[in-house]
Amino acid sequence: MRKSFGKLSTSIQVGGSLDDRRYETTSVYGEKLFLPDFNSINNVEPTTMRNKTILTRQRLLGAFAQANFTFDEWLTLNVTARNDWSSTLPVENRSYFYPSVGLSWNIMDMPFLKSKPSVVDFFKLRATFAEVGNPAPPYKIRARLVPQTSTGGGFLYDFFGDNPILKPETVRSYEFGTELGFFKRRLTIEASWFSKTLIDQIIFQRLSYGTGFIFGLLNGGEMNTTGFEVQLGLVPIRTKNFEWELNMNLTHYDTKVLYLPADQSEYYNSDTWVHNNVRASAFAPADLLAARFNQAANRFDPTVNGRGAGSATAIGGFSYLRNSKGQVLINPTTGYPIMNSNFLPIGDRNPDFTMGIVNSFSFKNFNLSFLLDIRKGGDIYNGNEHYLVRNGLSVNTLDRDVAIVIPGVLRDGKEESEAPTVNTKEIIPSANETYYTTVLSPEEFVEKDINWLRLRDVTLRYNFPAKVLGNRRAIKELSIFVNGTDLFLITNYTGADPYISVTSPATGGAGGFGLDFGKTSLPRQVSAGVTVTF
Amino acid sequence: MKNKIIVAFIGLMGLFFFNSCEDYLDVNFDPSNPQSAEGFAILPPMLGQMARGVSFDTRFVAQYTQNWAQVGTNNVWDQHGYVPANDGGGEMWRSHYWTLGKNVDVIIEQATAKEQWDYVGVAKAVRAWSWQNLTDEHGEVILKQAWEPNRYVFDFDSQQDVYAEVDRLANEALTELNRTDGNSSVASLGRGDLVYKGDRNKWIKFTYSVLAHNAHRLTNKSNYNPAKVIEYCDKSLASNDDNFNVPHAGTNSLDGNFFGPLRGNLNNFRPTVFFLNFLNGTVFNGVTDPRLPLMLTASADGVFRGVIPTKGDPTTSNTDPKRMPFLWGANPSATVSTLPGKYFFTNNAVHPLVTYSEIQFIKAEAAFIKGDKTLAYDAFKKGIIAHMDLAKVAAAARDAHMASAAVPQTADALKLSDIMLQKYIACWVIGALETWVDMRRYNYSSDVYLGFTAPPALYIDNGGKLAYRFRPRFNSEYVWNRESLNTIGGNDPDYHTKPVWFSQK
C-alpha cells in the first residue's frame, strides 16, 4: 500500500510466512546381496535386514508488517514488526514479537545542499535498532528416551534434559554508520559501529549430573559484541594511462561474556578439545572466577588466568598452581611444579584488529594488484610444539640433560607465609619423561600477542585491447594473468602459520581459530591463466 | 455498515486461523523416540546400569582395598590417590543421577497410574540401593536438591541425611512390594525383571539387604543396633538362589560383563600379595584354600604370585615362567578378546550385586559385636560355604576345608579377623565396595585385616593418609558445581582422605 502526503511518501506492507520443515532419515542395512552390483535393500538376505528411522518436524508461522516513510527523498524511516509462532517452544511461550527501526539521513540530498557544487559527493548517516527472536531446536522441551544396547535392551533417558519453561532467544542490535564520498569519489569512507547483545541464549550447557542429565537446554547467558569497521577507498593518481587505487579496511570487535548459562564459569566447544587439556572456551568475568577458584588447590591467578576471563574467545586450559602472590608452587619431593587441573582462561584468541590493504596499479592495459593481510594481537595455543615437546621431538628439548631448577616456591606449608621456601631442587628433565609428558602446563605453549603481515594475493594482468579481438565481437574480453597467493608471511608466531583453526567453519560459535594442532601453513601458490568473456 | 461486516469477517477468519494454528504447531513430540515408557521397557537397562556403576568404579575401589593392583609401577590409585581432572571413580555418580536417576521416576509415575505396585516398589528399592552405594563411595552427595527442575547449582548433604533417606525409601519400597491390591503380577513384573523374573518375594529380600547394609555400617556409632541388623539379615537373602545377579548376554562388548575378556578392562590388574596370603595358607595356618585355583591362576612355573601395590609385577617378560598371568587365567601375551575368562570374569557371567554369603557375614559380625558368638559362628560358616558354592568348589573339598585349621572349629575360637577376612575373600572384586566400607569402619586396621600394610608410596597430596572416599565426578561437580564443593572441602588436595561419617565415632 502506497500513499503520499505532500513531501512525505509512505509505503506499508503486511504479510505472513509459513515455514514447515520435515526431515526424514532412513538408514537401512543388509548383508549378502543376491545379485551383485544391484544395490537395493530388497536384494539382501532377509534375516540381515535392519532399519532405523528418524523423523523431525518443525513449524514456524510468522506475521509481519513493514512501514517506510520517506521525507523529501533525504530522510527515510523504516519500521518493521514481526510476530512468530514456533512449534518447538512450550505452548505458553511459543508466540514472540520483535521489531526494528532504521533511520537514514542523506545530507547532501537536502534541498539547500542539493545541486550546489561541492567537494563532498555524498554524506549519509544511518542508525538502526533491531531485534530478532529465535526458536529452539525441536523436541527438546521434554526429555526423550533412547534405545539401549545393554543386555535385554529397553529405553533410558538421553543426555538432554527437559525444559518446559524454555523461552525464545533474542538478539538485540544497534548500529550507527556513515558513508562519505569526496572529489568525485576519489576518496570514499564508510564507517560503522555496532553493538549486538544475545539475550536468553538457547544453548546446550553441560551441567551437574544432579540435574538428572548431562546437558540442559537453557535460556541463559548474555553476551555482548561491540565493534567497528572502517573502509577507506582512495585513488591517489588518476591519469589517462595510469591509475593507482587503494582500498583499506579495518575491523575490530570484542565479545564480552556478561554471564554464562546456569551462571557457570565456563562454556566450551568440545570439537576444539583435541590436544592435552586445552580448548576453546567462553569464561565468566574475572571477579566471578576469582571468587570461585579461591582455594589452595585451584587458585585463579589474575596475571595468568585473567587474560581471557570474561571473553567468548578465550583459550581454556590447565595452568600451574600458584600461591596468592602468584608464585608457582613446587612439589617438595619431585621439584616439579604442581598443576592447577581446572580449566581456567590461559589466553584470549581475539585480535586487537584485522586489516586488509588492496593496492591496484593500472598502466595502459596492464594491471597489478596485491592484497596485504594484517592482524595485530590475539593469542595462539601452539599445540604442535606442545606435542613435539611431550614426545621429545622438539629442538627445545635438546637441553634435556642439563640440570635445571624450576622457579617457584615449595608447597611445604609455608607457601602462604611471609617467607615461602624458594625452590632449589635441581632436576634433569631426561631423567624422568613425565617432565615433558605431564609436568609442563599448556600455559607454556600459549603464544601471546601474535601479529602477522602476509601477502595474501598478488595478480598481474594484461587486458588485450578491443581492437585485437576483432570486429565480430565474439569474444568480449580477453586477458592473461599471473597470480600468487600467500607468497610471504612476517609474524612473531613460532609455529608454522598463525592463520589456523582447529575446526571447520561448520562447527559454528566462536570457532576454533587460535588453536593450532596438526595443521600446516597455507601453501604458496602461483598460477597463470587466461580469462575470456564471450 | 459495510466496513463493520468486513471487520467482523476478518475477525472470524483470524479466530479460525489461530485455532487451527495451535493444532498446526502441535508437532513437538518426537515420533522417533518415546518421551515416556512403561516400567518393563525401562527396568532392563536400569538393572544393567546398576552393575555398570559398580563395576566401573570397582577398578579403583579394588585398588584401595588391595583386592588387586596394577601390573605396572606407581599407579596413583594403588597409591591411594586419584587422577585429577578425570572421571575415573565417578561412574556410580553417573548411574545414580542419570541412568537410574529420573528413569526411576518414569517407572513410578507410569506404574502408579496402572496400579502396578510391584514396579513402584522395585523402582524405590533400586533407588534406595543406589543412594546407599553412592554415599558409601563418596560421603557427602547431592540429596535434597537432586533432580529439582530448573536448578543448576546443587548443595551437598551429609552422609547421615543420605542414610536416613535410604531407610525411608527402602521402607516405602517394602510397603509397595507387600501390597496385595492393584495389578501386580509375576507375569507383568517378569517382563522387565531380568534379575528376579518377577518374584516379588525376592525383591522384598533384596530390599531387606539394603536395610541390613544401611543399619550395619553404623558399628562406630553409639546407637548401633546389632539386633536390628540381625533381624534385617534374617529377612534378607536366604540362599544363593536369592543373590542379586545382573545377567549379561556376553555376545559383544556392549552386553558383556564388564570384567569379561571382550571388554578388556582387567588387562593390567593382578591380585595382591595381601589377598593371595588368605588363600595360600600364609594367614590361615598353612592350609591352602580350595578356592585358590578357582579364583586365581598360577604363573607358568606353577607358583601363585601377587603384587605389592605400586611395585607392579617385577617380572616384565611374558616368556619368563615367573610372569604373572591375567586374571582371566592366561599369559599376558594372549589375545584378550578370545579368552574364555575365569571366576566372575567371563563375558556372560552374572554380576552379583548382593550375595547371600555377604549377608551372612554381616550377620556374623553383628552377632559377634552383640556378644552372641554361637549365632556369629553359625552365620560365619554359612557365609564361607555359600561363597565356596559360588566359586564352584566341590562339596568334598569344601567340607574338608571347613574341618581344617583354616576355619575356627568352635564358636569360642572365632575372632573378628576371621569374619572380616573370610568376608574379604567372599567379596573379592564382586563386592569390593562392601569390603572398602568394612576396611574404613576398622580404619584399615592390620589387627582386623591381618597382613595389611599401606602402599609403600602414598599419593603426593595424601599427606600420609589412606583414602576414605572418592571425589565426586569431575565432569559433573568439579566443572559444573564447583562452588558447592568448596563448602564441603571438596577442593582440598587431600579431600579423598577425609573420613566419611560412618567411619567416625
Short mmCIF file of N, CA, C and O in Angstrom, two decimals, chain A residues 18 20 53-55 59 61 85 87-88 94 138-139 141-145 148 150-151 153-159 165 205-214 218 262 264 266 268 292-293 295 297-298 318 331 341-342 411, chain B residues 18 21-22 24-37 41-42 44-45 49 84-85 94 97-99 102-103 106 142 146-147 150-152 154 194 248-249 254-255 460-461 473-477 480 482-483 486 491:
data_model
loop_
_atom_site.label_atom_id
_atom_site.label_comp_id
_atom_site.label_asym_id
_atom_site.label_seq_id
_atom_site.Cartn_x
_atom_site.Cartn_y
_atom_site.Cartn_z
N LEU A 18 5.09 -18.96 6.37
CA LEU A 18 4.86 -20.29 6.91
C LEU A 18 6.09 -21.12 6.58
O LEU A 18 6.51 -21.17 5.43
N ASP A 20 7.67 -24.78 7.14
CA ASP A 20 7.34 -26.14 7.58
C ASP A 20 8.48 -27.06 7.17
O ASP A 20 8.76 -27.23 5.99
N THR A 53 14.93 -45.27 11.68
CA THR A 53 14.36 -44.07 11.09
C THR A 53 14.28 -42.92 12.09
O THR A 53 14.06 -43.13 13.27
N ILE A 54 14.53 -41.74 11.60
CA ILE A 54 14.43 -40.54 12.43
C ILE A 54 13.58 -39.53 11.66
O ILE A 54 13.86 -39.23 10.50
N LEU A 55 12.54 -39.06 12.31
CA LEU A 55 11.66 -38.08 11.68
C LEU A 55 11.66 -36.82 12.54
O LEU A 55 11.47 -36.89 13.75
N ARG A 59 7.80 -26.41 12.80
CA ARG A 59 6.96 -25.46 12.06
C ARG A 59 7.05 -24.07 12.66
O ARG A 59 7.17 -23.92 13.88
N LEU A 61 5.24 -20.13 12.12
CA LEU A 61 4.33 -19.20 11.44
C LEU A 61 4.77 -17.79 11.77
O LEU A 61 5.17 -17.52 12.89
N TRP A 85 5.25 -17.65 15.64
CA TRP A 85 4.73 -18.72 16.48
C TRP A 85 5.52 -19.98 16.10
O TRP A 85 5.53 -20.39 14.94
N SER A 87 6.64 -24.06 16.70
CA SER A 87 6.20 -25.35 17.25
C SER A 87 7.16 -25.88 18.29
O SER A 87 6.82 -26.77 19.06
N THR A 88 8.40 -25.36 18.32
CA THR A 88 9.42 -26.00 19.15
C THR A 88 9.45 -25.47 20.58
O THR A 88 10.20 -25.98 21.40
N ARG A 94 5.20 -19.85 22.95
CA ARG A 94 5.51 -20.09 21.54
C ARG A 94 5.33 -18.85 20.66
O ARG A 94 5.81 -18.82 19.55
N PRO A 138 13.89 -28.60 17.73
CA PRO A 138 12.68 -29.38 18.01
C PRO A 138 12.87 -30.46 19.07
O PRO A 138 13.98 -30.94 19.29
N TYR A 139 11.78 -30.83 19.73
CA TYR A 139 11.69 -31.97 20.66
C TYR A 139 12.55 -31.82 21.89
O TYR A 139 13.01 -32.80 22.45
N ILE A 141 11.81 -29.68 24.65
CA ILE A 141 11.20 -29.22 25.89
C ILE A 141 10.85 -30.40 26.79
O ILE A 141 10.67 -30.25 27.98
N ARG A 142 10.76 -31.60 26.20
CA ARG A 142 10.61 -32.80 27.02
C ARG A 142 11.77 -33.72 26.71
O ARG A 142 12.15 -33.89 25.55
N ALA A 143 12.35 -34.32 27.75
CA ALA A 143 13.46 -35.24 27.53
C ALA A 143 12.95 -36.47 26.80
O ALA A 143 11.78 -36.82 26.88
N ARG A 144 13.85 -37.13 26.09
CA ARG A 144 13.42 -38.31 25.36
C ARG A 144 14.16 -39.55 25.86
O ARG A 144 15.24 -39.46 26.44
N LEU A 145 13.56 -40.69 25.61
CA LEU A 145 14.16 -41.96 25.98
C LEU A 145 14.78 -42.55 24.72
O LEU A 145 14.19 -42.48 23.64
N GLN A 148 18.64 -48.73 24.31
CA GLN A 148 19.88 -49.13 24.98
C GLN A 148 20.42 -50.42 24.38
O GLN A 148 19.66 -51.25 23.90
N SER A 150 22.47 -52.48 26.22
CA SER A 150 22.85 -53.43 27.26
C SER A 150 21.93 -54.64 27.21
O SER A 150 20.91 -54.64 26.51
N THR A 151 22.28 -55.67 27.97
CA THR A 151 21.53 -56.93 27.96
C THR A 151 20.04 -56.69 28.21
O THR A 151 19.67 -56.05 29.19
N GLY A 153 18.06 -54.94 26.28
CA GLY A 153 17.59 -53.75 25.56
C GLY A 153 16.79 -52.81 26.44
O GLY A 153 17.03 -52.72 27.65
N GLY A 154 15.80 -52.13 25.85
CA GLY A 154 14.96 -51.20 26.61
C GLY A 154 15.35 -49.76 26.37
O GLY A 154 16.14 -49.45 25.47
N PHE A 155 14.77 -48.86 27.17
CA PHE A 155 14.97 -47.42 26.98
C PHE A 155 15.41 -46.74 28.26
O PHE A 155 14.94 -47.08 29.35
N LEU A 156 16.30 -45.76 28.10
CA LEU A 156 16.64 -44.86 29.21
C LEU A 156 16.70 -43.44 28.66
O LEU A 156 16.80 -43.22 27.45
N TYR A 157 16.69 -42.48 29.58
CA TYR A 157 16.77 -41.08 29.16
C TYR A 157 18.05 -40.78 28.37
O TYR A 157 19.11 -41.31 28.68
N ASP A 158 17.92 -39.93 27.41
CA ASP A 158 19.04 -39.44 26.61
C ASP A 158 19.85 -38.42 27.44
O ASP A 158 19.51 -38.10 28.56
N PHE A 159 20.91 -37.88 26.83
CA PHE A 159 21.77 -36.90 27.51
C PHE A 159 21.04 -35.60 27.87
O PHE A 159 21.44 -34.91 28.78
N ILE A 165 9.98 -24.68 30.46
CA ILE A 165 9.75 -23.22 30.55
C ILE A 165 10.67 -22.45 29.58
O ILE A 165 10.98 -21.30 29.79
N GLN A 205 23.98 -26.61 27.58
CA GLN A 205 25.04 -26.38 28.56
C GLN A 205 25.26 -27.66 29.34
O GLN A 205 24.31 -28.27 29.82
N ARG A 206 26.53 -28.08 29.47
CA ARG A 206 26.81 -29.21 30.37
C ARG A 206 26.58 -28.75 31.79
O ARG A 206 26.87 -27.62 32.14
N LEU A 207 26.03 -29.66 32.60
CA LEU A 207 25.66 -29.29 33.96
C LEU A 207 26.02 -30.42 34.92
O LEU A 207 26.42 -31.50 34.49
N SER A 208 25.84 -30.15 36.19
CA SER A 208 26.00 -31.20 37.20
C SER A 208 25.01 -32.32 36.89
O SER A 208 23.88 -32.07 36.48
N TYR A 209 25.45 -33.56 37.12
CA TYR A 209 24.55 -34.70 36.91
C TYR A 209 23.38 -34.65 37.89
O TYR A 209 22.41 -35.39 37.72
N GLY A 210 23.48 -33.79 38.90
CA GLY A 210 22.38 -33.61 39.84
C GLY A 210 21.09 -33.19 39.15
O GLY A 210 20.01 -33.33 39.70
N THR A 211 21.20 -32.68 37.91
CA THR A 211 20.01 -32.33 37.14
C THR A 211 19.29 -33.59 36.65
O THR A 211 18.14 -33.53 36.26
N GLY A 212 20.02 -34.72 36.65
CA GLY A 212 19.46 -35.95 36.11
C GLY A 212 19.87 -36.18 34.67
O GLY A 212 19.49 -37.17 34.06
N PHE A 213 20.62 -35.23 34.13
CA PHE A 213 21.04 -35.32 32.74
C PHE A 213 22.47 -34.82 32.61
O PHE A 213 23.07 -34.35 33.58
N ILE A 214 22.99 -34.89 31.39
CA ILE A 214 24.35 -34.41 31.15
C ILE A 214 24.30 -32.97 30.64
O ILE A 214 25.11 -32.14 31.01
N LEU A 218 19.05 -24.59 27.85
CA LEU A 218 18.70 -23.50 28.73
C LEU A 218 18.54 -22.19 27.98
O LEU A 218 19.12 -21.99 26.93
N ALA A 262 23.17 -20.89 33.25
CA ALA A 262 23.14 -21.50 34.58
C ALA A 262 24.22 -20.91 35.47
O ALA A 262 24.65 -21.55 36.43
N GLN A 264 27.30 -20.57 35.00
CA GLN A 264 28.51 -21.39 35.06
C GLN A 264 29.76 -20.55 34.87
O GLN A 264 29.69 -19.38 34.51
N GLU A 266 32.37 -21.67 32.89
CA GLU A 266 32.94 -21.90 31.57
C GLU A 266 31.90 -22.51 30.64
O GLU A 266 31.04 -23.29 31.07
N TYR A 268 32.37 -24.50 26.88
CA TYR A 268 33.40 -24.84 25.91
C TYR A 268 32.84 -25.59 24.73
O TYR A 268 31.78 -26.18 24.79
N ARG A 292 35.30 -17.92 42.75
CA ARG A 292 35.01 -19.36 42.74
C ARG A 292 36.26 -20.21 42.86
O ARG A 292 36.22 -21.28 43.45
N PHE A 293 37.34 -19.76 42.26
CA PHE A 293 38.58 -20.53 42.30
C PHE A 293 39.52 -19.85 43.28
O PHE A 293 40.47 -19.18 42.89
N GLN A 295 40.71 -21.41 46.27
CA GLN A 295 41.26 -22.34 47.25
C GLN A 295 42.70 -22.67 46.89
O GLN A 295 43.13 -22.49 45.76
N ALA A 297 44.07 -25.33 46.21
CA ALA A 297 44.28 -26.32 45.15
C ALA A 297 43.73 -25.89 43.80
O ALA A 297 43.85 -26.62 42.83
N ASN A 298 43.12 -24.72 43.73
CA ASN A 298 42.52 -24.36 42.44
C ASN A 298 42.59 -22.86 42.15
O ASN A 298 41.82 -22.35 41.36
N PHE A 318 44.68 -25.99 31.49
CA PHE A 318 45.33 -26.13 32.79
C PHE A 318 46.49 -25.14 32.87
O PHE A 318 47.06 -24.76 31.85
N ASN A 331 56.36 -29.06 43.98
CA ASN A 331 56.28 -30.26 44.81
C ASN A 331 57.63 -30.49 45.48
O ASN A 331 58.64 -30.66 44.79
N SER A 341 44.67 -28.30 37.95
CA SER A 341 43.93 -29.08 36.95
C SER A 341 42.47 -28.64 36.90
O SER A 341 41.55 -29.44 37.04
N ASN A 342 42.27 -27.36 36.72
CA ASN A 342 40.95 -26.80 36.48
C ASN A 342 41.04 -26.00 35.19
O ASN A 342 42.06 -25.35 34.94
N ARG A 411 55.62 -26.15 48.02
CA ARG A 411 54.36 -26.32 48.75
C ARG A 411 54.66 -27.17 49.97
O ARG A 411 54.46 -28.38 49.98
N PHE B 18 -6.17 -18.79 14.05
CA PHE B 18 -5.37 -19.05 15.24
C PHE B 18 -5.72 -20.38 15.90
O PHE B 18 -4.84 -21.07 16.39
N CYS B 21 -4.08 -22.88 13.96
CA CYS B 21 -2.65 -22.73 14.14
C CYS B 21 -2.15 -23.53 15.31
O CYS B 21 -1.11 -24.16 15.24
N GLU B 22 -2.89 -23.44 16.43
CA GLU B 22 -2.46 -24.16 17.62
C GLU B 22 -2.28 -25.63 17.28
O GLU B 22 -1.29 -26.25 17.65
N TYR B 24 -1.82 -26.85 14.30
CA TYR B 24 -0.77 -26.96 13.29
C TYR B 24 0.61 -26.97 13.95
O TYR B 24 1.53 -27.65 13.50
N LEU B 25 0.74 -26.22 15.04
CA LEU B 25 2.05 -26.12 15.71
C LEU B 25 2.30 -27.24 16.71
O LEU B 25 3.39 -27.38 17.23
N ASP B 26 1.27 -28.03 17.00
CA ASP B 26 1.45 -29.09 18.00
C ASP B 26 2.14 -30.31 17.39
O ASP B 26 1.58 -31.39 17.29
N VAL B 27 3.39 -30.12 16.98
CA VAL B 27 4.14 -31.23 16.39
C VAL B 27 5.45 -31.44 17.15
O VAL B 27 6.39 -31.97 16.62
N ASN B 28 5.46 -30.99 18.42
CA ASN B 28 6.73 -31.05 19.15
C ASN B 28 6.90 -32.34 19.95
O ASN B 28 7.42 -32.32 21.05
N PHE B 29 6.38 -33.42 19.41
CA PHE B 29 6.55 -34.71 20.07
C PHE B 29 7.37 -35.60 19.15
O PHE B 29 7.02 -35.77 17.99
N ASP B 30 8.47 -36.10 19.67
CA ASP B 30 9.41 -36.87 18.84
C ASP B 30 8.75 -38.16 18.38
O ASP B 30 8.43 -39.02 19.19
N PRO B 31 8.51 -38.31 17.07
CA PRO B 31 7.87 -39.55 16.61
C PRO B 31 8.86 -40.71 16.53
O PRO B 31 8.45 -41.85 16.34
N SER B 32 10.16 -40.44 16.68
CA SER B 32 11.15 -41.50 16.54
C SER B 32 11.63 -42.06 17.86
O SER B 32 12.17 -43.16 17.91
N ASN B 33 11.49 -41.27 18.93
CA ASN B 33 11.93 -41.73 20.25
C ASN B 33 10.85 -41.42 21.26
O ASN B 33 10.33 -40.31 21.28
N PRO B 34 10.52 -42.37 22.13
CA PRO B 34 9.45 -42.11 23.10
C PRO B 34 9.88 -41.06 24.12
O PRO B 34 11.08 -40.90 24.38
N GLN B 35 8.92 -40.36 24.68
CA GLN B 35 9.24 -39.41 25.73
C GLN B 35 8.71 -39.91 27.08
O GLN B 35 8.89 -39.27 28.10
N SER B 36 8.11 -41.08 27.06
CA SER B 36 7.76 -41.79 28.29
C SER B 36 7.58 -43.25 27.92
O SER B 36 7.39 -43.57 26.74
N ALA B 37 7.70 -44.15 28.89
CA ALA B 37 7.53 -45.57 28.59
C ALA B 37 7.19 -46.31 29.86
O ALA B 37 7.43 -45.83 30.97
N ALA B 41 9.91 -51.57 29.96
CA ALA B 41 10.87 -51.14 28.95
C ALA B 41 12.06 -50.41 29.57
O ALA B 41 13.12 -50.29 28.97
N ILE B 42 11.86 -49.88 30.79
CA ILE B 42 12.90 -49.09 31.45
C ILE B 42 13.76 -49.97 32.36
O ILE B 42 14.95 -49.75 32.52
N PRO B 44 14.97 -53.20 32.37
CA PRO B 44 16.14 -54.00 31.97
C PRO B 44 17.44 -53.18 31.89
O PRO B 44 18.43 -53.57 32.51
N PRO B 45 17.46 -52.04 31.17
CA PRO B 45 18.72 -51.31 31.15
C PRO B 45 19.09 -50.71 32.51
O PRO B 45 20.26 -50.51 32.80
N GLN B 49 22.56 -50.87 34.37
CA GLN B 49 23.28 -49.68 34.84
C GLN B 49 23.69 -49.80 36.31
O GLN B 49 24.69 -49.21 36.72
N PRO B 84 43.67 -36.46 38.81
CA PRO B 84 42.97 -35.17 38.76
C PRO B 84 42.32 -34.96 37.40
O PRO B 84 42.80 -35.47 36.38
N ALA B 85 41.25 -34.20 37.43
CA ALA B 85 40.57 -33.81 36.19
C ALA B 85 40.17 -35.01 35.35
O ALA B 85 40.30 -35.02 34.14
N ARG B 94 27.38 -41.13 37.85
CA ARG B 94 26.68 -41.10 36.57
C ARG B 94 25.45 -41.99 36.60
O ARG B 94 24.36 -41.60 36.19
N TYR B 97 22.63 -40.56 39.26
CA TYR B 97 21.86 -39.35 38.93
C TYR B 97 21.25 -39.39 37.53
O TYR B 97 20.24 -38.76 37.28
N TRP B 98 21.89 -40.09 36.63
CA TRP B 98 21.41 -40.04 35.22
C TRP B 98 20.76 -41.34 34.76
O TRP B 98 19.57 -41.35 34.47
N THR B 99 21.53 -42.43 34.71
CA THR B 99 20.97 -43.62 34.03
C THR B 99 19.98 -44.37 34.91
O THR B 99 19.14 -45.11 34.40
N LYS B 102 16.25 -40.12 36.91
CA LYS B 102 14.84 -39.83 36.66
C LYS B 102 14.11 -40.97 35.94
O LYS B 102 12.90 -40.94 35.82
N ASN B 103 14.88 -41.96 35.48
CA ASN B 103 14.22 -43.14 34.92
C ASN B 103 13.39 -43.85 36.00
O ASN B 103 12.34 -44.42 35.71
N VAL B 106 10.12 -42.22 36.07
CA VAL B 106 9.26 -42.62 34.96
C VAL B 106 8.51 -43.90 35.33
O VAL B 106 7.29 -44.01 35.13
N ILE B 142 24.79 -34.96 46.61
CA ILE B 142 23.61 -34.12 46.41
C ILE B 142 22.37 -34.95 46.71
O ILE B 142 22.11 -35.93 46.02
N ALA B 146 18.54 -32.89 44.50
CA ALA B 146 18.76 -33.70 43.29
C ALA B 146 17.50 -33.73 42.43
O ALA B 146 16.39 -33.85 42.94
N TRP B 147 17.71 -33.62 41.12
CA TRP B 147 16.65 -33.73 40.11
C TRP B 147 15.62 -32.61 40.20
O TRP B 147 14.55 -32.70 39.61
N ASN B 150 14.86 -27.04 36.83
CA ASN B 150 15.39 -25.69 36.65
C ASN B 150 16.36 -25.26 37.73
O ASN B 150 16.50 -24.08 38.02
N ARG B 151 17.04 -26.24 38.33
CA ARG B 151 18.10 -25.91 39.29
C ARG B 151 19.42 -26.32 38.67
O ARG B 151 19.53 -27.38 38.06
N TYR B 152 20.41 -25.47 38.83
CA TYR B 152 21.71 -25.74 38.19
C TYR B 152 22.85 -25.75 39.19
O TYR B 152 23.97 -26.11 38.85
N PHE B 154 23.81 -27.18 43.02
CA PHE B 154 23.26 -28.14 43.97
C PHE B 154 24.09 -28.19 45.24
O PHE B 154 25.31 -28.33 45.20
N LEU B 194 14.96 -58.77 34.78
CA LEU B 194 15.93 -59.76 34.33
C LEU B 194 16.59 -60.48 35.50
O LEU B 194 17.21 -61.51 35.34
N HIS B 248 24.31 -61.05 31.96
CA HIS B 248 24.95 -60.48 30.78
C HIS B 248 24.86 -61.46 29.63
O HIS B 248 25.23 -62.62 29.78
N ALA B 249 24.38 -60.97 28.48
CA ALA B 249 24.29 -61.85 27.32
C ALA B 249 25.69 -62.23 26.84
O ALA B 249 25.95 -63.35 26.43
N LEU B 254 29.11 -54.59 24.31
CA LEU B 254 28.05 -53.74 24.88
C LEU B 254 27.17 -54.51 25.87
O LEU B 254 26.68 -53.93 26.84
N ASP B 255 26.96 -55.80 25.63
CA ASP B 255 26.11 -56.54 26.56
C ASP B 255 26.91 -57.58 27.35
O ASP B 255 26.35 -58.44 28.01
N ILE B 460 51.04 -38.02 46.46
CA ILE B 460 51.65 -36.78 46.93
C ILE B 460 50.72 -35.91 47.77
O ILE B 460 51.13 -35.35 48.78
N ASP B 461 49.45 -35.85 47.39
CA ASP B 461 48.54 -34.94 48.11
C ASP B 461 47.91 -35.56 49.36
O ASP B 461 47.15 -34.91 50.06
N ARG B 473 32.18 -36.89 40.86
CA ARG B 473 32.58 -36.98 39.45
C ARG B 473 33.10 -35.63 38.94
O ARG B 473 32.46 -34.60 39.11
N PHE B 474 34.26 -35.69 38.30
CA PHE B 474 34.92 -34.44 37.89
C PHE B 474 34.08 -33.64 36.91
O PHE B 474 33.76 -32.48 37.15
N ASN B 475 33.71 -34.28 35.78
CA ASN B 475 32.97 -33.54 34.75
C ASN B 475 31.49 -33.39 35.11
O ASN B 475 30.62 -33.38 34.26
N SER B 476 31.25 -33.32 36.38
CA SER B 476 29.91 -33.04 36.85
C SER B 476 30.06 -31.97 37.92
O SER B 476 29.72 -30.81 37.71
N GLU B 477 30.67 -32.34 39.03
CA GLU B 477 30.73 -31.40 40.15
C GLU B 477 31.93 -30.46 40.07
O GLU B 477 31.80 -29.27 40.34
N TRP B 480 31.06 -28.23 36.93
CA TRP B 480 29.78 -27.52 36.79
C TRP B 480 29.08 -27.21 38.11
O TRP B 480 28.00 -26.68 38.12
N ARG B 482 31.07 -26.20 41.10
CA ARG B 482 32.29 -26.01 41.87
C ARG B 482 32.07 -25.31 43.21
O ARG B 482 32.63 -25.71 44.22
N GLU B 483 31.25 -24.30 43.21
CA GLU B 483 31.11 -23.51 44.44
C GLU B 483 30.60 -24.34 45.59
O GLU B 483 31.04 -24.18 46.73
N ASN B 486 33.25 -26.25 47.46
CA ASN B 486 34.04 -25.52 48.45
C ASN B 486 33.49 -25.68 49.85
O ASN B 486 34.23 -25.77 50.82
N ASN B 491 37.48 -29.19 47.34
CA ASN B 491 38.62 -28.73 46.56
C ASN B 491 39.95 -28.84 47.30
O ASN B 491 40.99 -28.47 46.77
#
